[in-house]
Amino acid sequence: MLNDELAAIFEEMADMEEIEGRKWQSIAYRKAAASISTAGGNLIDLYRSGRLRDIDGVGEAIEAKIRDYIEKGKIEKYDEMKARYPIDFASLRKLQGLGPKKIYALFTALGVKDIETLKAALNDHSISGLQGFGEKSEESLRKAVEVFEKYGANRRFLAEIYDEIQEIKKKLAKSSLFEDLEIAGSFRRMRETVGDIDILGISSNPEKGREFFTNLDDVAGIISSGPSKMTVRLKNGLTCDFRIFARDSFGAAMQYFTGSKEHNVQLREIAISKGMKLNEYGLYEGDRVKAGSDEATIYRALGLEWIEPELRENMGEIEAAGAKRLPRLVEYGSIRGDLHTHTVDTDGRNTLEQMVGAASASGLEYIAITNHSKGLKVAKGLTDEGFRSFNRKIDSMNEKSSIRIFKGVELEILKDGSLDLDDSTLQEMDFVLAALHQGVVGDANENTARVVKAIGSGKIHSLAHPTGRLIGSREAYRLNFERIFEACKENQVFIEINGYPERSDLPFDLVKKAREYGILFTLGSDSHSTKDLRNLHFATAIARRGWLDKESVVNTLNADHFTNLIRR
DNA sequence: GCCGTTTTCGGCCCGACTGTTTTCAGTCG
């Protein structure tokens, strides 16, 4: 994606500027890179409408570079610099402890330009002895390469490590060495992936607390350890920061370590503009402590409402908090039904009975079974006749079931935008999810037309996993979401937030956009087995990160109200 | 290179830890 490409380029330019000692240019490039990759929206659209400068951190010079990249496919200054520094910064920067200056030192002295040449230098033992490097530096680099090759430097799915991290917190709590414990960082912000874990604690016996922590069997090794901060590698490959604070500072610490970094930078700038200083110990006016023990007081002292962790991405939440216009986010406990599930009758692993039983046990009031339609052969999609007989099974189950079961389908949108089942079959269905799975092309207009036609059919309720992305393995489909959102609004079609971790689709930034159109959303776990039902929790997290209130989420309705809403 | 509730110039978030240094630079979050 263009945003990612340019963000990577600007990150590299930041590295090279730093090598050349231009600190502020470096910071400017990094800032631009960050806002392009997180909050940028589609760069092509912004470019076409001449609104590139609206992006935080993009001024005259960087705007020109983005333009050149779009129009000519290259950025002259980048190419010039790259000729001087033919280095794979992106990979080398992923090694713990290696930044631009050290990379440059290794490059000039030993010709290190990527992981392979670094490994060669390590094998020669030629690094210790270089100016600024010693035995320990060489050893820690060796370790960093080892970790990189074992785990990659990739982020992990929140859903994948969620329970394990909660377990660690429980073990710490059980020691009764801590008065309070919280997990901060992107974990607390419920980002779909996390790069590391931050655990904060209050303890009257920090020494013992730290010792207890390092001796947990989840800890694989210590990366660094000082009097107030320690960093370890967990056995699951993640790095974990553990810090102990005084009660008076705990709110400031929570604020600081929850981030995001961009959100924090913004807050600290506001503090400065009000003649104050904000750090992880508190908010200060001169020597006087204005706030520190709880987060809300800090935000209030800065003239802001308290901001939910999920919103802290510097995507307008600070302005909204200043104007007291933050949304009341949909709550995790308010989701009453799951609107995307499969059974063994197509590509699921559990039976209808098992899925319904598990949904009921997890406290849901209803579930829509949305098996694939016949066009998706790899998933053994059901034919019209298949659905009719499956529907009869649901009817009879509904007579004895404690929760309501809706007859659903995850319906293929065919190549020409038509639908994969007969009208008479669709008439029988309670809930129709429509999805693109196959035949998606490189042309955004063609893909969009296909989706818009399906939305306009009057026969679908919700658009499933709209971007089609699979985090880590497949890019989002090329689609024009402005047109899709308009079509959904016009035809009263909902949009799904799919909580399957690899999908996490619609992504939260697009949820926030779609929300502005007044569209309603359906949450789905996309369960292929009973244990996937927990994905609904993570779908809710995406909804919250996308600023949704309860009224925007269809699943918060009870079964009767939901039935009325989907009646065609 | 960016930006403006004090600014169109002169600032730019802040503190901890490590390793190599004899007081600090580099890295990280």
Coordinates of C-alpha atoms in Angstrom, one line a residue, chain A residues 58-551:
Chain A
V58 CA 3.5 17.0 6.2
G59 CA 4.6 20.5 5.1
E60 CA 5.8 21.9 1.8
A61 CA 8.9 19.8 1.3
I62 CA 7.4 16.4 2.3
E63 CA 4.3 17.2 0.3
A64 CA 6.5 17.7 -2.8
K65 CA 8.2 14.4 -2.1
I66 CA 4.9 12.5 -1.9
R67 CA 3.8 14.1 -5.1
D68 CA 7.0 13.1 -6.9
Y69 CA 6.6 9.6 -5.6
I70 CA 3.1 9.3 -6.9
E71 CA 3.8 11.1 -10.3
K72 CA 7.3 9.9 -11.1
G73 CA 7.6 6.9 -8.9
K74 CA 10.7 8.3 -7.2
I75 CA 12.0 10.8 -4.8
E76 CA 15.3 12.5 -5.9
K77 CA 16.6 13.3 -2.4
Y78 CA 15.9 9.8 -1.2
D79 CA 17.7 8.2 -4.2
E80 CA 20.7 10.6 -3.6
M81 CA 20.9 9.7 0.1
K82 CA 20.4 6.0 -0.6
A83 CA 23.4 6.1 -3.0
R84 CA 25.5 7.3 -0.1
Y85 CA 24.1 4.8 2.4
P86 CA 23.3 1.5 0.5
I87 CA 22.0 0.0 3.8
D88 CA 19.0 -2.1 4.6
F89 CA 17.9 0.1 7.5
A90 CA 14.5 -1.5 7.8
S91 CA 15.9 -4.9 8.8
L92 CA 18.8 -3.7 10.8
R93 CA 16.7 -1.3 12.8
K94 CA 14.6 -4.2 14.0
L95 CA 17.6 -5.5 16.0
Q96 CA 17.4 -4.5 19.6
G97 CA 19.9 -1.8 20.5
L98 CA 20.9 -0.9 16.9
G99 CA 20.1 2.6 15.7
P100 CA 21.2 4.8 12.9
K101 CA 24.5 5.9 14.4
K102 CA 25.7 2.4 15.2
I103 CA 24.5 1.1 11.9
Y104 CA 26.6 3.8 10.2
A105 CA 29.6 3.0 12.3
L106 CA 29.4 -0.7 11.4
F107 CA 28.9 0.2 7.7
T108 CA 31.9 2.5 7.4
A109 CA 34.2 0.2 9.5
L110 CA 33.1 -3.2 8.3
G111 CA 30.8 -2.8 5.3
V112 CA 27.8 -4.1 7.3
K113 CA 24.7 -3.3 5.2
D114 CA 22.2 -6.0 6.1
I115 CA 21.6 -8.9 8.5
E116 CA 23.8 -11.2 6.4
T117 CA 26.9 -8.9 6.4
L118 CA 26.3 -8.3 10.1
K119 CA 26.4 -12.0 10.8
A120 CA 29.7 -12.2 8.9
A121 CA 31.1 -9.4 11.0
L122 CA 30.0 -11.2 14.2
N123 CA 31.6 -14.4 13.1
D124 CA 34.9 -12.6 12.5
H125 CA 34.7 -11.1 16.0
S126 CA 35.6 -7.8 14.3
I127 CA 33.0 -5.7 16.0
S128 CA 34.5 -5.5 19.5
G129 CA 37.4 -3.2 19.3
L130 CA 35.7 -0.7 17.0
Q131 CA 35.5 2.8 18.4
G132 CA 32.4 2.8 20.7
F133 CA 31.9 -1.0 20.6
G134 CA 33.2 -3.5 23.1
E135 CA 32.8 -7.1 24.1
K136 CA 29.4 -6.6 25.5
S137 CA 28.1 -4.7 22.4
E138 CA 29.2 -7.6 20.2
E139 CA 27.5 -10.1 22.5
S140 CA 24.3 -8.2 22.6
L141 CA 24.2 -7.8 18.8
R142 CA 24.7 -11.6 18.5
K143 CA 21.7 -12.1 20.8
A144 CA 19.7 -9.5 18.9
V145 CA 20.3 -11.4 15.6
E146 CA 19.4 -14.6 17.3
V147 CA 16.1 -13.2 18.6
F148 CA 15.4 -11.6 15.2
E149 CA 15.8 -14.9 13.4
K150 CA 13.8 -16.9 15.9
Y151 CA 10.8 -14.7 16.3
G152 CA 11.1 -12.2 13.4
A153 CA 10.5 -8.8 14.7
N154 CA 6.8 -9.1 14.0
R155 CA 4.0 -8.0 16.1
R156 CA 1.7 -10.7 17.6
F157 CA -2.1 -10.8 17.5
L158 CA -3.6 -9.4 20.7
A159 CA -6.1 -12.3 20.7
E160 CA -3.3 -14.8 20.5
I161 CA -1.5 -13.6 23.7
Y162 CA -4.4 -12.0 25.5
D163 CA -5.1 -14.8 28.0
E164 CA -1.5 -15.6 28.6
I165 CA -0.7 -12.0 29.6
Q166 CA -3.7 -11.8 31.9
E167 CA -2.4 -15.0 33.5
I168 CA 1.0 -13.3 34.2
K169 CA -0.9 -10.4 35.8
K170 CA -2.8 -12.9 37.9
K171 CA 0.4 -14.6 39.0
L172 CA 1.9 -11.3 40.0
A173 CA -1.2 -10.3 41.9
K174 CA -1.3 -13.6 43.8
S175 CA 2.2 -12.9 45.2
S176 CA 0.6 -10.1 47.3
L177 CA 3.8 -8.1 46.7
F178 CA 1.8 -5.5 44.7
E179 CA -0.9 -3.1 45.8
D180 CA -2.0 -2.6 42.2
L181 CA -1.1 -4.0 38.8
E182 CA -2.1 -2.9 35.3
I183 CA -1.2 -3.9 31.8
A184 CA -0.6 -0.7 29.7
G185 CA 0.7 -0.2 26.2
S186 CA -1.0 -1.3 23.0
F187 CA -2.5 -4.2 25.0
R188 CA -4.6 -1.7 27.0
R189 CA -5.5 0.2 23.8
M190 CA -6.7 -3.1 22.4
R191 CA -4.7 -2.7 19.3
E192 CA -5.2 -5.8 17.1
T193 CA -1.5 -6.6 17.2
V194 CA 1.0 -5.9 20.0
G195 CA 4.8 -5.5 19.7
D196 CA 5.6 -5.7 23.4
I197 CA 3.9 -5.8 26.8
D198 CA 4.1 -3.1 29.5
I199 CA 3.2 -4.1 33.1
L200 CA 3.0 -1.5 35.8
G201 CA 2.8 -2.1 39.5
I202 CA 2.7 -0.4 42.9
S203 CA 4.8 -2.1 45.5
S204 CA 6.1 -1.2 48.9
N205 CA 8.9 -3.7 48.3
P206 CA 10.1 -3.1 44.8
E207 CA 13.2 -5.2 45.2
K208 CA 11.2 -8.3 46.0
G209 CA 8.6 -7.5 43.4
R210 CA 11.2 -7.3 40.7
E211 CA 12.8 -10.5 41.8
F212 CA 9.4 -12.3 41.8
F213 CA 8.7 -11.0 38.3
T214 CA 12.1 -12.2 36.9
N215 CA 11.5 -15.6 38.4
L216 CA 8.2 -16.2 36.7
D217 CA 8.4 -19.2 34.5
D218 CA 7.1 -17.1 31.6
V219 CA 10.3 -15.1 31.6
A220 CA 13.0 -16.4 29.2
G221 CA 15.7 -13.8 29.9
I222 CA 16.6 -10.3 31.1
I223 CA 17.3 -7.7 28.5
S224 CA 17.9 -4.8 30.8
S225 CA 17.4 -4.1 34.5
G226 CA 17.7 -0.8 36.4
P227 CA 16.4 0.5 39.7
S228 CA 13.0 1.6 38.2
K229 CA 12.7 -0.3 35.0
M230 CA 13.3 -3.7 33.8
T231 CA 12.9 -5.3 30.4
V232 CA 12.7 -9.1 29.8
R233 CA 12.0 -11.4 27.0
L234 CA 9.0 -13.7 27.6
K235 CA 9.1 -17.3 26.4
N236 CA 6.4 -16.4 23.9
G237 CA 9.0 -14.2 22.2
L238 CA 7.6 -10.8 23.2
T239 CA 9.6 -8.3 25.1
C240 CA 8.0 -7.1 28.3
D241 CA 8.7 -3.9 30.3
F242 CA 8.0 -4.1 34.0
R243 CA 8.0 -1.0 36.1
I244 CA 7.2 -0.2 39.7
F245 CA 5.8 3.2 40.7
A246 CA 4.7 4.9 43.8
R247 CA 0.9 5.3 44.3
D248 CA 1.2 9.1 43.8
S249 CA 2.6 8.5 40.3
F250 CA 0.5 5.5 39.2
G251 CA -2.0 7.5 37.1
A252 CA 0.7 9.4 35.3
A253 CA 2.6 6.1 34.7
M254 CA -0.6 4.5 33.3
Q255 CA -1.2 7.5 31.0
Y256 CA 2.4 7.5 29.9
F257 CA 2.8 3.8 29.2
T258 CA -0.6 3.3 27.6
G259 CA 0.4 5.7 24.8
S260 CA 0.2 5.9 21.9
K261 CA 3.4 7.7 21.5
E262 CA 1.8 10.2 19.2
H263 CA -1.0 10.8 21.7
N264 CA 1.5 11.3 24.5
V265 CA 3.6 13.8 22.5
Q266 CA 0.5 15.8 21.8
L267 CA -0.5 15.8 25.5
R268 CA 2.9 16.9 26.5
E269 CA 2.8 19.7 24.0
I270 CA -0.5 20.9 25.5
A271 CA 1.1 20.7 29.0
I272 CA 4.0 22.9 27.8
S273 CA 1.6 25.4 26.2
K274 CA -0.1 25.7 29.6
G275 CA 3.2 26.2 31.4
M276 CA 3.3 22.7 32.8
K277 CA 5.4 19.6 32.3
L278 CA 4.1 16.0 31.9
N279 CA 6.1 12.9 32.4
E280 CA 5.5 9.4 33.7
Y281 CA 5.6 10.6 37.4
G282 CA 3.1 13.4 37.1
L283 CA 1.9 16.7 35.8
Y284 CA 3.9 19.6 37.2
E285 CA 3.6 23.3 37.3
G286 CA 7.1 24.4 38.4
D287 CA 7.8 22.2 41.4
R288 CA 4.2 21.8 42.3
V289 CA 2.5 18.5 41.5
K290 CA -0.8 19.2 39.7
A291 CA -1.8 15.5 39.2
G292 CA -0.3 12.1 39.2
S293 CA -2.2 9.4 41.1
D294 CA -5.0 9.0 38.6
E295 CA -5.4 9.5 34.8
A296 CA -8.6 11.5 34.9
T297 CA -7.1 14.3 37.0
I298 CA -4.2 14.7 34.5
Y299 CA -6.6 15.0 31.6
R300 CA -8.8 17.4 33.5
A301 CA -5.8 19.6 34.5
L302 CA -5.0 19.8 30.8
G303 CA -8.5 20.9 30.0
L304 CA -9.6 17.6 28.6
E305 CA -12.1 14.9 29.4
W306 CA -10.7 11.5 30.3
I307 CA -10.0 9.6 27.1
E308 CA -10.7 5.8 26.7
P309 CA -7.5 3.9 26.0
E310 CA -8.8 2.6 22.7
L311 CA -9.1 6.1 21.3
R312 CA -5.6 7.2 22.2
E313 CA -4.1 7.2 18.7
N314 CA -3.9 11.0 18.1
M315 CA -6.7 10.7 15.5
G316 CA -8.8 13.6 16.8
E317 CA -9.5 12.3 20.2
I318 CA -7.6 15.1 22.0
E319 CA -9.5 17.8 20.1
A320 CA -12.8 16.0 20.9
A321 CA -11.9 15.7 24.5
G322 CA -11.2 19.4 24.7
A323 CA -14.6 20.2 23.1
K324 CA -16.3 17.6 25.4
R325 CA -17.5 15.8 22.3
L326 CA -16.0 12.3 22.8
P327 CA -18.4 9.5 21.9
R328 CA -19.8 7.2 24.6
L329 CA -18.2 4.0 23.4
V330 CA -20.1 0.7 23.1
E331 CA -19.2 -1.5 26.1
Y332 CA -17.7 -4.9 26.0
G333 CA -20.5 -6.4 28.0
S334 CA -23.3 -5.0 25.8
I335 CA -23.0 -7.4 22.9
R336 CA -25.9 -9.8 22.9
G337 CA -25.4 -11.8 19.7
D338 CA -22.8 -13.1 17.3
L339 CA -23.6 -12.4 13.7
H340 CA -21.0 -14.4 11.8
T341 CA -20.4 -18.1 12.5
H342 CA -19.8 -21.4 10.6
T343 CA -20.5 -25.0 11.3
V344 CA -19.1 -28.3 10.2
D345 CA -21.8 -28.2 7.4
T346 CA -19.3 -26.0 5.5
D347 CA -15.8 -25.2 6.7
G348 CA -16.4 -25.1 10.4
R349 CA -15.2 -27.7 12.9
N350 CA -18.1 -27.9 15.2
T351 CA -21.7 -28.9 14.8
L352 CA -24.7 -26.6 14.9
E353 CA -25.5 -28.0 18.4
Q354 CA -22.0 -27.4 19.7
M355 CA -21.9 -23.9 18.3
V356 CA -25.3 -23.0 19.8
G357 CA -24.3 -24.6 23.1
A358 CA -21.0 -22.7 23.3
A359 CA -22.7 -19.4 22.4
S360 CA -25.3 -20.0 25.1
A361 CA -22.6 -20.9 27.6
S362 CA -20.8 -17.7 26.8
G363 CA -23.8 -15.7 27.7
L364 CA -25.0 -14.7 24.2
E365 CA -28.8 -14.3 23.6
Y366 CA -28.6 -15.1 19.9
I367 CA -26.4 -16.4 17.2
A368 CA -26.6 -16.2 13.4
I369 CA -25.2 -19.3 11.6
T370 CA -23.7 -17.9 8.4
N371 CA -22.4 -20.8 6.4
H372 CA -20.8 -20.2 3.0
S373 CA -22.8 -20.4 -0.2
K374 CA -22.0 -22.8 -3.1
G375 CA -19.7 -20.4 -5.0
L376 CA -17.0 -20.8 -2.4
K377 CA -16.0 -24.4 -3.3
V378 CA -12.9 -24.5 -1.0
A379 CA -15.2 -24.0 1.9
K380 CA -17.8 -26.6 0.8
G381 CA -20.4 -23.8 0.4
L382 CA -24.0 -25.0 0.5
T383 CA -26.3 -25.1 -2.5
D384 CA -29.9 -23.6 -2.4
E385 CA -31.2 -27.0 -1.5
G386 CA -28.5 -27.4 1.1
F387 CA -29.5 -24.2 2.8
R388 CA -33.2 -25.1 2.7
S389 CA -32.6 -28.4 4.6
F390 CA -30.1 -26.7 7.0
N391 CA -32.7 -24.0 7.7
R392 CA -35.3 -26.7 8.7
K393 CA -32.7 -28.0 11.1
I394 CA -32.4 -24.5 12.6
D395 CA -36.2 -24.2 12.8
S396 CA -36.5 -27.4 14.8
M397 CA -33.6 -26.5 17.0
N398 CA -35.1 -23.1 17.8
E399 CA -38.1 -24.9 19.3
K400 CA -35.9 -26.3 22.1
S401 CA -33.0 -23.9 22.2
S402 CA -32.4 -21.4 25.1
I403 CA -31.0 -18.8 22.7
R404 CA -32.4 -17.6 19.4
I405 CA -30.7 -19.0 16.3
F406 CA -30.9 -17.0 13.1
K407 CA -30.8 -18.5 9.6
G408 CA -27.9 -16.8 8.0
V409 CA -25.5 -17.0 5.1
E410 CA -22.1 -15.7 4.1
L411 CA -23.1 -15.1 0.5
E412 CA -20.7 -14.9 -2.4
I413 CA -20.7 -11.7 -4.4
L414 CA -20.1 -13.1 -7.9
K415 CA -17.9 -11.6 -10.5
D416 CA -20.6 -9.5 -12.0
G417 CA -21.9 -8.3 -8.7
S418 CA -24.8 -10.7 -8.7
L419 CA -25.6 -13.0 -5.8
D420 CA -24.8 -16.7 -5.4
L421 CA -28.2 -18.0 -4.3
D422 CA -31.7 -17.9 -5.7
D423 CA -34.1 -15.2 -4.6
S424 CA -36.4 -17.8 -3.1
T425 CA -33.6 -19.1 -0.9
L426 CA -32.6 -15.7 0.1
Q427 CA -36.2 -15.0 1.1
E428 CA -35.9 -17.8 3.6
M429 CA -32.8 -16.4 5.3
D430 CA -33.0 -14.2 8.3
F431 CA -29.6 -12.6 8.0
V432 CA -27.6 -12.2 4.8
L433 CA -23.9 -11.4 5.0
A434 CA -22.3 -10.7 1.6
A435 CA -18.6 -11.1 0.9
L436 CA -16.0 -11.0 -1.7
H437 CA -13.7 -14.0 -1.7
Q438 CA -12.7 -14.7 -5.2
G439 CA -11.9 -13.0 -8.5
V440 CA -10.9 -9.7 -7.0
V441 CA -8.9 -7.7 -9.5
G442 CA -6.3 -5.0 -9.3
D443 CA -8.7 -2.3 -10.5
A444 CA -10.5 -0.5 -7.7
N445 CA -13.3 0.7 -9.9
E446 CA -14.2 -2.8 -11.0
N447 CA -14.1 -4.3 -7.5
T448 CA -16.1 -1.4 -6.1
A449 CA -18.7 -1.7 -8.8
R450 CA -19.2 -5.3 -7.9
V451 CA -19.6 -4.6 -4.2
V452 CA -21.9 -1.6 -4.8
K453 CA -24.2 -3.6 -7.1
A454 CA -24.6 -6.2 -4.3
I455 CA -25.3 -3.5 -1.8
G456 CA -28.0 -2.1 -4.1
S457 CA -29.6 -5.5 -4.6
G458 CA -31.9 -5.0 -1.6
K459 CA -31.2 -8.5 -0.5
I460 CA -28.2 -8.2 1.8
H461 CA -28.0 -7.0 5.3
S462 CA -24.3 -6.6 6.0
L463 CA -21.1 -6.5 4.1
A464 CA -18.7 -9.1 5.6
H465 CA -14.9 -8.4 6.1
P466 CA -15.0 -5.5 3.6
T467 CA -11.3 -5.0 2.9
G468 CA -10.5 -8.7 2.6
R469 CA -7.1 -8.1 4.2
L470 CA -5.3 -10.8 6.1
I471 CA -2.8 -9.3 8.4
G472 CA 0.7 -10.5 7.6
S473 CA -0.3 -12.3 4.4
R474 CA -2.7 -10.4 2.2
E475 CA -3.1 -6.7 1.4
A476 CA -6.6 -5.2 1.5
Y477 CA -8.5 -5.4 -1.8
R478 CA -8.4 -2.2 -3.9
L479 CA -11.8 -0.6 -3.2
N480 CA -13.2 2.9 -3.1
F481 CA -14.6 3.0 0.3
E482 CA -16.2 6.4 0.0
R483 CA -18.5 5.0 -2.7
I484 CA -19.1 1.8 -0.7
F485 CA -20.0 3.8 2.4
E486 CA -22.4 6.0 0.4
A487 CA -24.0 3.0 -1.1
C488 CA -24.5 1.4 2.3
K489 CA -26.0 4.5 3.7
E490 CA -28.4 4.8 0.8
N491 CA -29.5 1.2 0.9
Q492 CA -29.4 0.8 4.7
V493 CA -26.9 -2.0 4.5
F494 CA -24.7 -2.6 7.6
I495 CA -21.0 -3.1 7.6
E496 CA -19.4 -5.9 9.5
I497 CA -16.6 -5.7 11.9
N498 CA -15.0 -9.1 11.7
G499 CA -13.2 -10.1 14.9
Y500 CA -11.2 -12.9 13.5
P501 CA -7.7 -11.8 14.4
E502 CA -6.1 -12.1 11.0
R503 CA -8.9 -10.2 9.5
S504 CA -9.8 -7.5 12.1
D505 CA -11.9 -6.1 9.2
L506 CA -13.2 -3.4 8.9
P507 CA -10.0 -1.9 10.3
F508 CA -10.6 0.7 13.0
D509 CA -9.6 3.8 11.0
L510 CA -12.1 2.9 8.3
V511 CA -14.7 2.2 11.0
K512 CA -14.2 5.7 12.2
K513 CA -14.7 7.0 8.6
A514 CA -17.8 4.9 8.0
R515 CA -19.2 6.2 11.2
E516 CA -19.3 9.6 9.8
Y517 CA -21.7 8.4 7.1
G518 CA -24.1 7.3 9.8
I519 CA -23.8 3.6 8.9
L520 CA -24.7 0.9 11.4
F521 CA -22.3 -2.1 12.1
T522 CA -22.7 -5.8 12.8
L523 CA -20.1 -7.6 14.8
G524 CA -19.0 -11.1 14.0
S525 CA -16.5 -13.6 15.4
D526 CA -16.2 -15.4 12.1
S527 CA -16.1 -18.5 14.2
H528 CA -15.0 -21.7 12.6
S529 CA -15.0 -23.5 15.9
T530 CA -16.5 -22.9 19.4
K531 CA -13.3 -21.4 20.7
D532 CA -13.4 -18.7 18.1
L533 CA -16.5 -17.2 19.7
R534 CA -14.2 -15.2 21.8
N535 CA -13.3 -13.1 18.7
L536 CA -16.5 -11.2 19.4
H537 CA -14.6 -9.5 22.2
F538 CA -11.9 -8.3 19.8
A539 CA -14.5 -7.2 17.3
T540 CA -15.9 -5.0 20.0
A541 CA -12.5 -3.6 20.6
I542 CA -12.3 -2.6 17.0
A543 CA -15.7 -0.9 17.2
R544 CA -14.5 1.0 20.2
R545 CA -11.3 2.0 18.5
G546 CA -13.5 3.2 15.6
W547 CA -15.4 5.5 18.0
L548 CA -18.6 3.6 17.9
D549 CA -21.3 4.1 20.4
K550 CA -23.9 1.5 21.4
E551 CA -26.5 2.8 19.0

